[in-house]
mmCIF file of C-alpha atoms in Angstrom:
data_model
loop_
_atom_site.group_PDB
_atom_site.id
_atom_site.type_symbol
_atom_site.label_atom_id
_atom_site.label_comp_id
_atom_site.label_asym_id
_atom_site.label_seq_id
_atom_site.Cartn_x
_atom_site.Cartn_y
_atom_site.Cartn_z
ATOM 1 C CA MET A 253 -33.608 -16.583 -1.853
ATOM 2 C CA PRO A 254 -35.707 -16.345 1.341
ATOM 3 C CA MET A 255 -35.296 -13.166 3.354
ATOM 4 C CA ASP A 256 -34.322 -15.097 6.501
ATOM 5 C CA GLN A 257 -31.489 -16.760 4.581
ATOM 6 C CA LEU A 258 -30.272 -13.376 3.331
ATOM 7 C CA ALA A 259 -30.387 -12.082 6.893
ATOM 8 C CA ALA A 260 -28.375 -15.077 8.060
ATOM 9 C CA MET A 261 -25.782 -14.480 5.345
ATOM 10 C CA ALA A 262 -25.519 -10.836 6.385
ATOM 11 C CA THR A 263 -25.035 -11.915 9.997
ATOM 12 C CA PHE A 264 -22.383 -14.436 8.912
ATOM 13 C CA VAL A 265 -20.445 -11.761 6.986
ATOM 14 C CA ARG A 266 -20.734 -9.352 9.917
ATOM 15 C CA ALA A 267 -19.392 -12.010 12.313
ATOM 16 C CA VAL A 268 -16.380 -12.727 10.096
ATOM 17 C CA ASP A 269 -15.627 -9.022 9.671
ATOM 18 C CA ALA A 270 -16.056 -8.345 13.393
ATOM 19 C CA GLY A 271 -13.905 -11.307 14.404
ATOM 20 C CA SER A 272 -16.332 -12.829 16.904
ATOM 21 C CA LEU A 273 -19.985 -13.640 17.369
ATOM 22 C CA SER A 274 -20.282 -11.332 20.362
ATOM 23 C CA ALA A 275 -18.796 -8.399 18.431
ATOM 24 C CA ALA A 276 -21.218 -9.071 15.579
ATOM 25 C CA ALA A 277 -24.123 -9.165 18.020
ATOM 26 C CA ARG A 278 -23.111 -5.779 19.464
ATOM 27 C CA SER A 279 -22.736 -4.141 16.054
ATOM 28 C CA LEU A 280 -26.019 -5.351 14.523
ATOM 29 C CA PRO A 281 -27.406 -4.980 17.307
ATOM 30 C CA SER A 282 -28.744 -8.406 18.205
ATOM 31 C CA SER A 283 -28.417 -11.052 20.853
ATOM 32 C CA LEU A 284 -25.514 -13.476 20.877
ATOM 33 C CA THR A 285 -28.027 -16.323 20.854
ATOM 34 C CA SER A 286 -29.682 -15.003 17.688
ATOM 35 C CA VAL A 287 -26.343 -14.589 15.885
ATOM 36 C CA SER A 288 -25.238 -18.090 16.828
ATOM 37 C CA ARG A 289 -28.597 -19.550 15.776
ATOM 38 C CA GLN A 290 -28.473 -17.879 12.331
ATOM 39 C CA ILE A 291 -24.977 -19.145 11.596
ATOM 40 C CA SER A 292 -25.885 -22.642 12.763
ATOM 41 C CA ALA A 293 -28.904 -22.521 10.443
ATOM 42 C CA LEU A 294 -26.622 -21.589 7.535
ATOM 43 C CA GLU A 295 -24.322 -24.507 8.303
ATOM 44 C CA GLN A 296 -27.297 -26.842 8.437
ATOM 45 C CA HIS A 297 -28.701 -25.443 5.167
ATOM 46 C CA PHE A 298 -25.430 -25.862 3.250
ATOM 47 C CA GLY A 299 -24.528 -29.087 5.006
ATOM 48 C CA THR A 300 -21.018 -27.990 5.930
ATOM 49 C CA ARG A 301 -19.122 -26.308 8.708
ATOM 50 C CA LEU A 302 -18.431 -22.653 7.996
ATOM 51 C CA LEU A 303 -16.605 -21.429 11.088
ATOM 52 C CA VAL A 304 -14.173 -22.830 13.602
ATOM 53 C CA ARG A 305 -15.085 -21.172 16.883
ATOM 54 C CA THR A 306 -12.463 -20.606 19.562
ATOM 55 C CA THR A 307 -12.653 -18.639 22.781
ATOM 56 C CA ARG A 308 -10.781 -15.710 21.232
ATOM 57 C CA GLN A 309 -11.563 -15.593 17.528
ATOM 58 C CA LEU A 310 -13.294 -17.106 14.517
ATOM 59 C CA ALA A 311 -11.559 -18.962 11.699
ATOM 60 C CA LEU A 312 -13.138 -19.689 8.324
ATOM 61 C CA THR A 313 -13.167 -23.189 6.931
ATOM 62 C CA ASP A 314 -12.533 -23.616 3.191
ATOM 63 C CA ASP A 315 -16.278 -23.765 2.567
ATOM 64 C CA GLY A 316 -16.749 -20.807 4.877
ATOM 65 C CA ARG A 317 -14.292 -18.753 2.815
ATOM 66 C CA ILE A 318 -16.235 -19.539 -0.362
ATOM 67 C CA LEU A 319 -19.535 -18.540 1.226
ATOM 68 C CA TYR A 320 -18.037 -15.400 2.777
ATOM 69 C CA GLU A 321 -16.745 -14.101 -0.568
ATOM 70 C CA ARG A 322 -19.914 -14.918 -2.467
ATOM 71 C CA ALA A 323 -22.166 -13.600 0.292
ATOM 72 C CA LYS A 324 -20.359 -10.245 0.265
ATOM 73 C CA SER A 325 -20.880 -10.060 -3.494
ATOM 74 C CA ILE A 326 -24.576 -10.976 -3.251
ATOM 75 C CA LEU A 327 -25.207 -8.493 -0.446
ATOM 76 C CA GLY A 328 -23.395 -5.805 -2.429
ATOM 77 C CA GLU A 329 -25.617 -6.460 -5.446
ATOM 78 C CA ILE A 330 -28.692 -6.180 -3.261
ATOM 79 C CA ARG A 331 -27.466 -2.826 -1.964
ATOM 80 C CA GLU A 332 -27.045 -1.680 -5.562
ATOM 81 C CA ILE A 333 -30.617 -2.719 -6.372
ATOM 82 C CA GLU A 334 -31.913 -0.890 -3.308
ATOM 83 C CA GLU A 335 -30.046 2.252 -4.361
ATOM 84 C CA ALA A 336 -31.467 2.068 -7.889
ATOM 85 C CA LEU A 337 -35.029 1.566 -6.663
ATOM 86 C CA ALA A 338 -34.617 4.426 -4.213
ATOM 87 C CA GLY A 339 -33.765 6.778 -7.036
ATOM 88 C CA SER A 340 -29.993 6.732 -6.637
ATOM 89 C CA ARG A 341 -29.590 6.785 -10.409
ATOM 90 C CA ARG A 342 -30.683 10.396 -10.205
ATOM 91 C CA GLU A 343 -28.806 11.300 -7.032
ATOM 92 C CA PRO A 344 -25.849 9.101 -5.971
ATOM 93 C CA THR A 345 -26.029 8.217 -2.301
ATOM 94 C CA GLY A 346 -24.257 6.052 0.228
ATOM 95 C CA ARG A 347 -20.671 4.918 0.702
ATOM 96 C CA LEU A 348 -18.130 4.744 -2.131
ATOM 97 C CA ARG A 349 -14.987 2.746 -1.408
ATOM 98 C CA VAL A 350 -12.113 3.482 -3.823
ATOM 99 C CA SER A 351 -8.614 1.974 -3.994
ATOM 100 C CA SER A 352 -5.684 3.692 -5.710
ATOM 101 C CA PRO A 353 -1.904 3.471 -5.889
ATOM 102 C CA SER A 354 -0.676 5.541 -2.960
ATOM 103 C CA LEU A 355 1.182 8.297 -4.836
ATOM 104 C CA MET A 356 -1.545 8.713 -7.452
ATOM 105 C CA GLY A 357 -4.181 8.853 -4.759
ATOM 106 C CA ARG A 358 -2.283 11.438 -2.759
ATOM 107 C CA MET A 359 -1.268 13.709 -5.653
ATOM 108 C CA LEU A 360 -4.045 13.333 -8.241
ATOM 109 C CA ILE A 361 -7.198 12.090 -6.488
ATOM 110 C CA ALA A 362 -7.210 13.491 -2.944
ATOM 111 C CA PRO A 363 -7.033 17.128 -4.182
ATOM 112 C CA LEU A 364 -10.263 16.536 -6.144
ATOM 113 C CA LEU A 365 -12.292 14.948 -3.363
ATOM 114 C CA GLY A 366 -13.431 18.235 -1.843
ATOM 115 C CA ASP A 367 -15.128 19.244 -5.095
ATOM 116 C CA PHE A 368 -16.484 15.737 -5.620
ATOM 117 C CA LEU A 369 -18.094 15.630 -2.169
ATOM 118 C CA ALA A 370 -19.511 19.119 -2.676
ATOM 119 C CA THR A 371 -20.983 18.027 -6.018
ATOM 120 C CA PHE A 372 -22.526 14.885 -4.508
ATOM 121 C CA PRO A 373 -23.521 15.797 -0.921
ATOM 122 C CA SER A 374 -25.272 12.459 -0.315
ATOM 123 C CA LEU A 375 -22.091 10.448 -0.880
ATOM 124 C CA THR A 376 -19.289 9.505 1.481
ATOM 125 C CA VAL A 377 -15.906 8.337 0.152
ATOM 126 C CA GLU A 378 -13.396 5.907 1.619
ATOM 127 C CA LEU A 379 -10.066 6.206 -0.234
ATOM 128 C CA LEU A 380 -7.685 3.285 0.277
ATOM 129 C CA LEU A 381 -4.098 4.073 -0.796
ATOM 130 C CA VAL A 382 -2.130 0.864 -1.332
ATOM 131 C CA ASP A 383 0.551 -0.269 -3.774
ATOM 132 C CA ARG A 384 -0.776 -3.804 -4.193
ATOM 133 C CA HIS A 385 -3.563 -5.549 -6.044
ATOM 134 C CA VAL A 386 -6.733 -5.567 -3.983
ATOM 135 C CA ASP A 387 -9.596 -8.060 -4.040
ATOM 136 C CA LEU A 388 -12.728 -6.039 -4.772
ATOM 137 C CA ILE A 389 -15.100 -8.653 -3.372
ATOM 138 C CA GLU A 390 -13.187 -9.653 -0.264
ATOM 139 C CA GLU A 391 -12.245 -6.062 0.645
ATOM 140 C CA ASP A 392 -15.665 -4.628 -0.330
ATOM 141 C CA ILE A 393 -14.209 -2.118 -2.803
ATOM 142 C CA HIS A 394 -16.457 -0.494 -5.398
ATOM 143 C CA LEU A 395 -13.738 0.876 -7.671
ATOM 144 C CA VAL A 396 -9.986 0.397 -8.074
ATOM 145 C CA LEU A 397 -7.532 2.397 -10.181
ATOM 146 C CA ARG A 398 -4.781 0.258 -11.689
ATOM 147 C CA VAL A 399 -1.859 1.027 -13.995
ATOM 148 C CA GLY A 400 -0.746 -1.519 -16.585
ATOM 149 C CA ARG A 401 -2.179 -4.491 -18.409
ATOM 150 C CA ILE A 402 -5.409 -5.838 -16.946
ATOM 151 C CA ALA A 403 -5.464 -9.490 -15.944
ATOM 152 C CA ASP A 404 -8.786 -9.502 -14.046
ATOM 153 C CA SER A 405 -11.045 -10.854 -16.789
ATOM 154 C CA GLN A 406 -14.121 -10.863 -14.529
ATOM 155 C CA LEU A 407 -13.884 -7.127 -13.869
ATOM 156 C CA VAL A 408 -15.193 -4.322 -16.041
ATOM 157 C CA ALA A 409 -12.423 -1.941 -17.118
ATOM 158 C CA ARG A 410 -12.730 1.647 -18.314
ATOM 159 C CA LYS A 411 -9.569 3.313 -19.584
ATOM 160 C CA LEU A 412 -9.047 6.723 -17.991
ATOM 161 C CA ALA A 413 -5.608 7.816 -19.145
ATOM 162 C CA GLU A 414 -2.088 6.675 -19.929
ATOM 163 C CA VAL A 415 0.967 6.901 -17.689
ATOM 164 C CA GLN A 416 4.407 7.571 -19.154
ATOM 165 C CA MET A 417 7.334 6.175 -17.185
ATOM 166 C CA ILE A 418 10.533 8.209 -17.526
ATOM 167 C CA HIS A 419 14.118 8.068 -16.238
ATOM 168 C CA CYS A 420 15.702 10.950 -14.360
ATOM 169 C CA ALA A 421 18.747 11.939 -12.359
ATOM 170 C CA SER A 422 20.026 15.123 -10.757
ATOM 171 C CA PRO A 423 22.505 17.392 -12.580
ATOM 172 C CA ASP A 424 24.985 16.752 -9.755
ATOM 173 C CA TYR A 425 24.850 12.983 -10.249
ATOM 174 C CA LEU A 426 25.216 13.307 -14.029
ATOM 175 C CA ALA A 427 28.200 15.660 -13.624
ATOM 176 C CA ARG A 428 29.924 13.019 -11.485
ATOM 177 C CA ARG A 429 28.928 9.865 -13.358
ATOM 178 C CA GLY A 430 28.076 10.960 -16.887
ATOM 179 C CA GLU A 431 24.796 10.603 -18.767
ATOM 180 C CA PRO A 432 23.696 7.180 -20.070
ATOM 181 C CA GLN A 433 23.158 7.223 -23.834
ATOM 182 C CA VAL A 434 21.544 3.788 -24.278
ATOM 183 C CA PRO A 435 19.761 1.506 -21.777
ATOM 184 C CA SER A 436 22.729 -0.871 -21.501
ATOM 185 C CA ASP A 437 24.768 2.005 -20.017
ATOM 186 C CA LEU A 438 22.689 1.660 -16.837
ATOM 187 C CA ALA A 439 24.894 -1.260 -15.830
ATOM 188 C CA GLN A 440 27.540 1.349 -14.981
ATOM 189 C CA HIS A 441 25.194 3.558 -12.980
ATOM 190 C CA ASP A 442 23.509 3.639 -9.569
ATOM 191 C CA CYS A 443 19.816 2.933 -10.077
ATOM 192 C CA LEU A 444 17.121 3.623 -7.485
ATOM 193 C CA ILE A 445 14.325 1.071 -7.589
ATOM 194 C CA PHE A 446 10.709 1.170 -6.458
ATOM 195 C CA SER A 447 10.034 -2.117 -4.674
ATOM 196 C CA ASP A 448 9.589 -3.620 -1.234
ATOM 197 C CA ALA A 449 11.589 -6.733 -2.155
ATOM 198 C CA PRO A 450 15.267 -6.035 -2.942
ATOM 199 C CA GLY A 451 16.911 -8.227 -5.566
ATOM 200 C CA ILE A 452 17.111 -7.947 -9.346
ATOM 201 C CA ALA A 453 14.779 -5.544 -11.161
ATOM 202 C CA THR A 454 13.964 -5.356 -14.871
ATOM 203 C CA TRP A 455 13.282 -2.106 -16.710
ATOM 204 C CA ARG A 456 11.636 -2.256 -20.123
ATOM 205 C CA PHE A 457 12.683 0.061 -22.933
ATOM 206 C CA GLY A 458 11.314 0.769 -26.397
ATOM 207 C CA PRO A 459 7.795 1.654 -27.593
ATOM 208 C CA ASP A 460 6.823 -1.942 -28.436
ATOM 209 C CA ALA A 461 6.492 -4.450 -25.612
ATOM 210 C CA LYS A 462 7.323 -7.356 -27.957
ATOM 211 C CA THR A 463 10.322 -5.885 -29.770
ATOM 212 C CA GLY A 464 11.652 -3.639 -27.004
ATOM 213 C CA SER A 465 14.517 -4.563 -24.715
ATOM 214 C CA ARG A 466 14.503 -5.520 -21.046
ATOM 215 C CA ILE A 467 17.486 -4.474 -18.967
ATOM 216 C CA ARG A 468 18.288 -6.113 -15.639
ATOM 217 C CA ILE A 469 18.979 -3.500 -12.998
ATOM 218 C CA SER A 470 20.950 -4.175 -9.821
ATOM 219 C CA GLY A 471 20.003 -1.206 -7.711
ATOM 220 C CA ARG A 472 21.923 0.222 -4.794
ATOM 221 C CA LEU A 473 18.787 1.658 -3.217
ATOM 222 C CA TRP A 474 15.385 -0.030 -2.973
ATOM 223 C CA VAL A 475 12.432 1.947 -1.611
ATOM 224 C CA ASN A 476 8.716 1.177 -1.448
ATOM 225 C CA SER A 477 7.846 4.871 -1.841
ATOM 226 C CA LEU A 478 8.078 6.823 -5.106
ATOM 227 C CA ASP A 479 8.222 10.045 -3.099
ATOM 228 C CA ALA A 480 11.314 8.835 -1.271
ATOM 229 C CA LEU A 481 12.938 7.711 -4.521
ATOM 230 C CA ALA A 482 12.473 11.137 -6.094
ATOM 231 C CA THR A 483 13.923 12.820 -3.012
ATOM 232 C CA ALA A 484 16.968 10.538 -3.114
ATOM 233 C CA ALA A 485 17.437 11.213 -6.820
ATOM 234 C CA GLU A 486 17.325 14.966 -6.258
ATOM 235 C CA ALA A 487 20.053 14.501 -3.649
ATOM 236 C CA GLY A 488 22.275 12.853 -6.262
ATOM 237 C CA ALA A 489 21.857 9.211 -5.222
ATOM 238 C CA GLY A 490 21.245 7.869 -8.731
ATOM 239 C CA ILE A 491 18.796 7.299 -11.587
ATOM 240 C CA ILE A 492 15.076 6.762 -11.024
ATOM 241 C CA ARG A 493 12.209 5.429 -13.126
ATOM 242 C CA VAL A 494 8.980 7.218 -12.196
ATOM 243 C CA PRO A 495 5.701 8.462 -13.735
ATOM 244 C CA SER A 496 6.289 11.683 -15.683
ATOM 245 C CA TRP A 497 3.574 13.540 -13.772
ATOM 246 C CA GLN A 498 5.300 12.884 -10.446
ATOM 247 C CA VAL A 499 8.456 14.880 -11.278
ATOM 248 C CA GLU A 500 7.022 17.540 -13.595
ATOM 249 C CA ARG A 501 7.973 20.358 -11.206
ATOM 250 C CA GLN A 502 11.461 18.993 -10.500
ATOM 251 C CA LEU A 503 12.138 18.768 -14.243
ATOM 252 C CA ALA A 504 10.842 22.281 -14.896
ATOM 253 C CA GLU A 505 13.010 23.706 -12.106
ATOM 254 C CA GLY A 506 16.112 21.814 -13.221
ATOM 255 C CA ARG A 507 16.403 19.699 -10.092
ATOM 256 C CA LEU A 508 16.121 16.562 -12.217
ATOM 257 C CA ARG A 509 17.018 15.875 -15.842
ATOM 258 C CA ARG A 510 15.127 13.506 -18.129
ATOM 259 C CA LEU A 511 17.246 10.679 -19.603
ATOM 260 C CA LEU A 512 17.013 8.109 -22.419
ATOM 261 C CA ARG A 513 13.990 9.781 -24.040
ATOM 262 C CA ALA A 514 14.516 7.954 -27.339
ATOM 263 C CA HIS A 515 14.262 4.617 -25.547
ATOM 264 C CA GLU A 516 11.272 5.216 -23.262
ATOM 265 C CA PRO A 517 8.597 2.519 -23.103
ATOM 266 C CA ALA A 518 5.125 3.069 -24.471
ATOM 267 C CA PRO A 519 2.723 4.669 -22.001
ATOM 268 C CA ALA A 520 0.937 2.235 -19.686
ATOM 269 C CA PRO A 521 -2.885 2.397 -19.535
ATOM 270 C CA LEU A 522 -4.630 3.557 -16.372
ATOM 271 C CA HIS A 523 -7.968 1.805 -15.862
ATOM 272 C CA ALA A 524 -10.868 2.064 -13.473
ATOM 273 C CA LEU A 525 -11.947 -1.465 -12.554
ATOM 274 C CA TYR A 526 -15.226 -2.493 -10.985
ATOM 275 C CA GLN A 527 -17.441 -5.530 -10.657
ATOM 276 C CA PRO A 528 -19.971 -6.201 -13.447
ATOM 277 C CA SER A 529 -22.776 -6.100 -10.902
ATOM 278 C CA ARG A 530 -21.868 -2.473 -10.195
ATOM 279 C CA LEU A 531 -21.924 -1.389 -13.829
ATOM 280 C CA GLY A 532 -25.071 0.624 -13.247
ATOM 281 C CA SER A 533 -24.110 1.969 -9.844
ATOM 282 C CA ALA A 534 -24.753 5.691 -9.828
ATOM 283 C CA LYS A 535 -21.965 6.426 -7.364
ATOM 284 C CA THR A 536 -19.360 4.393 -9.264
ATOM 285 C CA ARG A 537 -20.346 5.970 -12.549
ATOM 286 C CA ALA A 538 -20.371 9.444 -10.998
ATOM 287 C CA PHE A 539 -16.839 9.080 -9.627
ATOM 288 C CA ILE A 540 -15.405 7.809 -12.913
ATOM 289 C CA ASP A 541 -17.103 10.551 -14.931
ATOM 290 C CA PHE A 542 -15.872 13.155 -12.449
ATOM 291 C CA LEU A 543 -12.251 11.965 -12.761
ATOM 292 C CA VAL A 544 -12.403 11.920 -16.561
ATOM 293 C CA GLU A 545 -13.856 15.433 -16.721
ATOM 294 C CA ARG A 546 -11.383 16.931 -14.251
ATOM 295 C CA TRP A 547 -8.350 15.204 -15.741
ATOM 296 C CA ARG A 548 -9.317 16.329 -19.236
ATOM 297 C CA ARG A 549 -9.545 19.878 -17.946
ATOM 298 C CA SER A 550 -6.297 20.006 -15.938
ATOM 299 C CA ASP A 551 -4.316 17.278 -17.785
ATOM 300 C CA PRO A 552 -2.340 16.226 -14.668
ATOM 301 C CA LEU A 553 -0.880 13.161 -16.370
ATOM 302 C CA GLY A 554 0.494 15.094 -19.333
ATOM 303 C CA ARG A 555 -0.548 14.847 -22.948
ATOM 304 C CA SER A 556 -1.158 11.108 -22.628
ATOM 305 C CA SER A 557 -4.222 11.822 -20.461
ATOM 306 C CA LEU A 558 -7.487 11.066 -22.302
#
């Protein structure tokens, strides 16, 4: 691919990210005329319109969206090659963008970042804490941590640990309402549910996903924060389903009591996912190896940690 075409693709991506041609010109820096000329040349080369230009913003056409996503991937691969040729396999350098579930990132990853940055002084880290599936290409993410079965067949997955989901309630709640003995008893209890879309939830029980049971839960409290759910449970609001590592202290201090242990689901795998093109990235590999080593040492996820 000619260098001028690569430069035009980089300008196109910068314009989309910046939201306007003038903003892209300021950030490059370049002239507005040059930015406009490069994008026009791309449209002529591919024989299609890529952007709809208005006085206030840019909008991608369908073909523009395809080129934008692929261009970001191609430019990312080129950056990886540049890092490798510059010796980054020996000393990781540059920017590492990581996405993690918010609670896991706050409790298990953020406390390690000081040591990680001290170990790799040429790296900078951007930690994105979100409870949704992210698009690694579109959002320019090098590495994502995800709990559960992996559906992204085009991504490389490395298993880091396993997460055990457990059910808990406060002693005060159990004294008032009694302790459920089997999953079906939950129909008579107040359940607190992690979700941002109230409705009907399903909790799975039993060690085998195929032979286990699924119980429909009509919760009285729906919260999109596991922290808030645990706080409500401690206050006696009802029964929660949370990762075991989140409430380890509350269980040890007697503020929560573990329920239905004989019916708990099998642990869910925790994977690090990344694009195949970044398999050899020194910074991605360094971060994964660092997490594995530290989690093996401190075992923050319990005995299911690898």
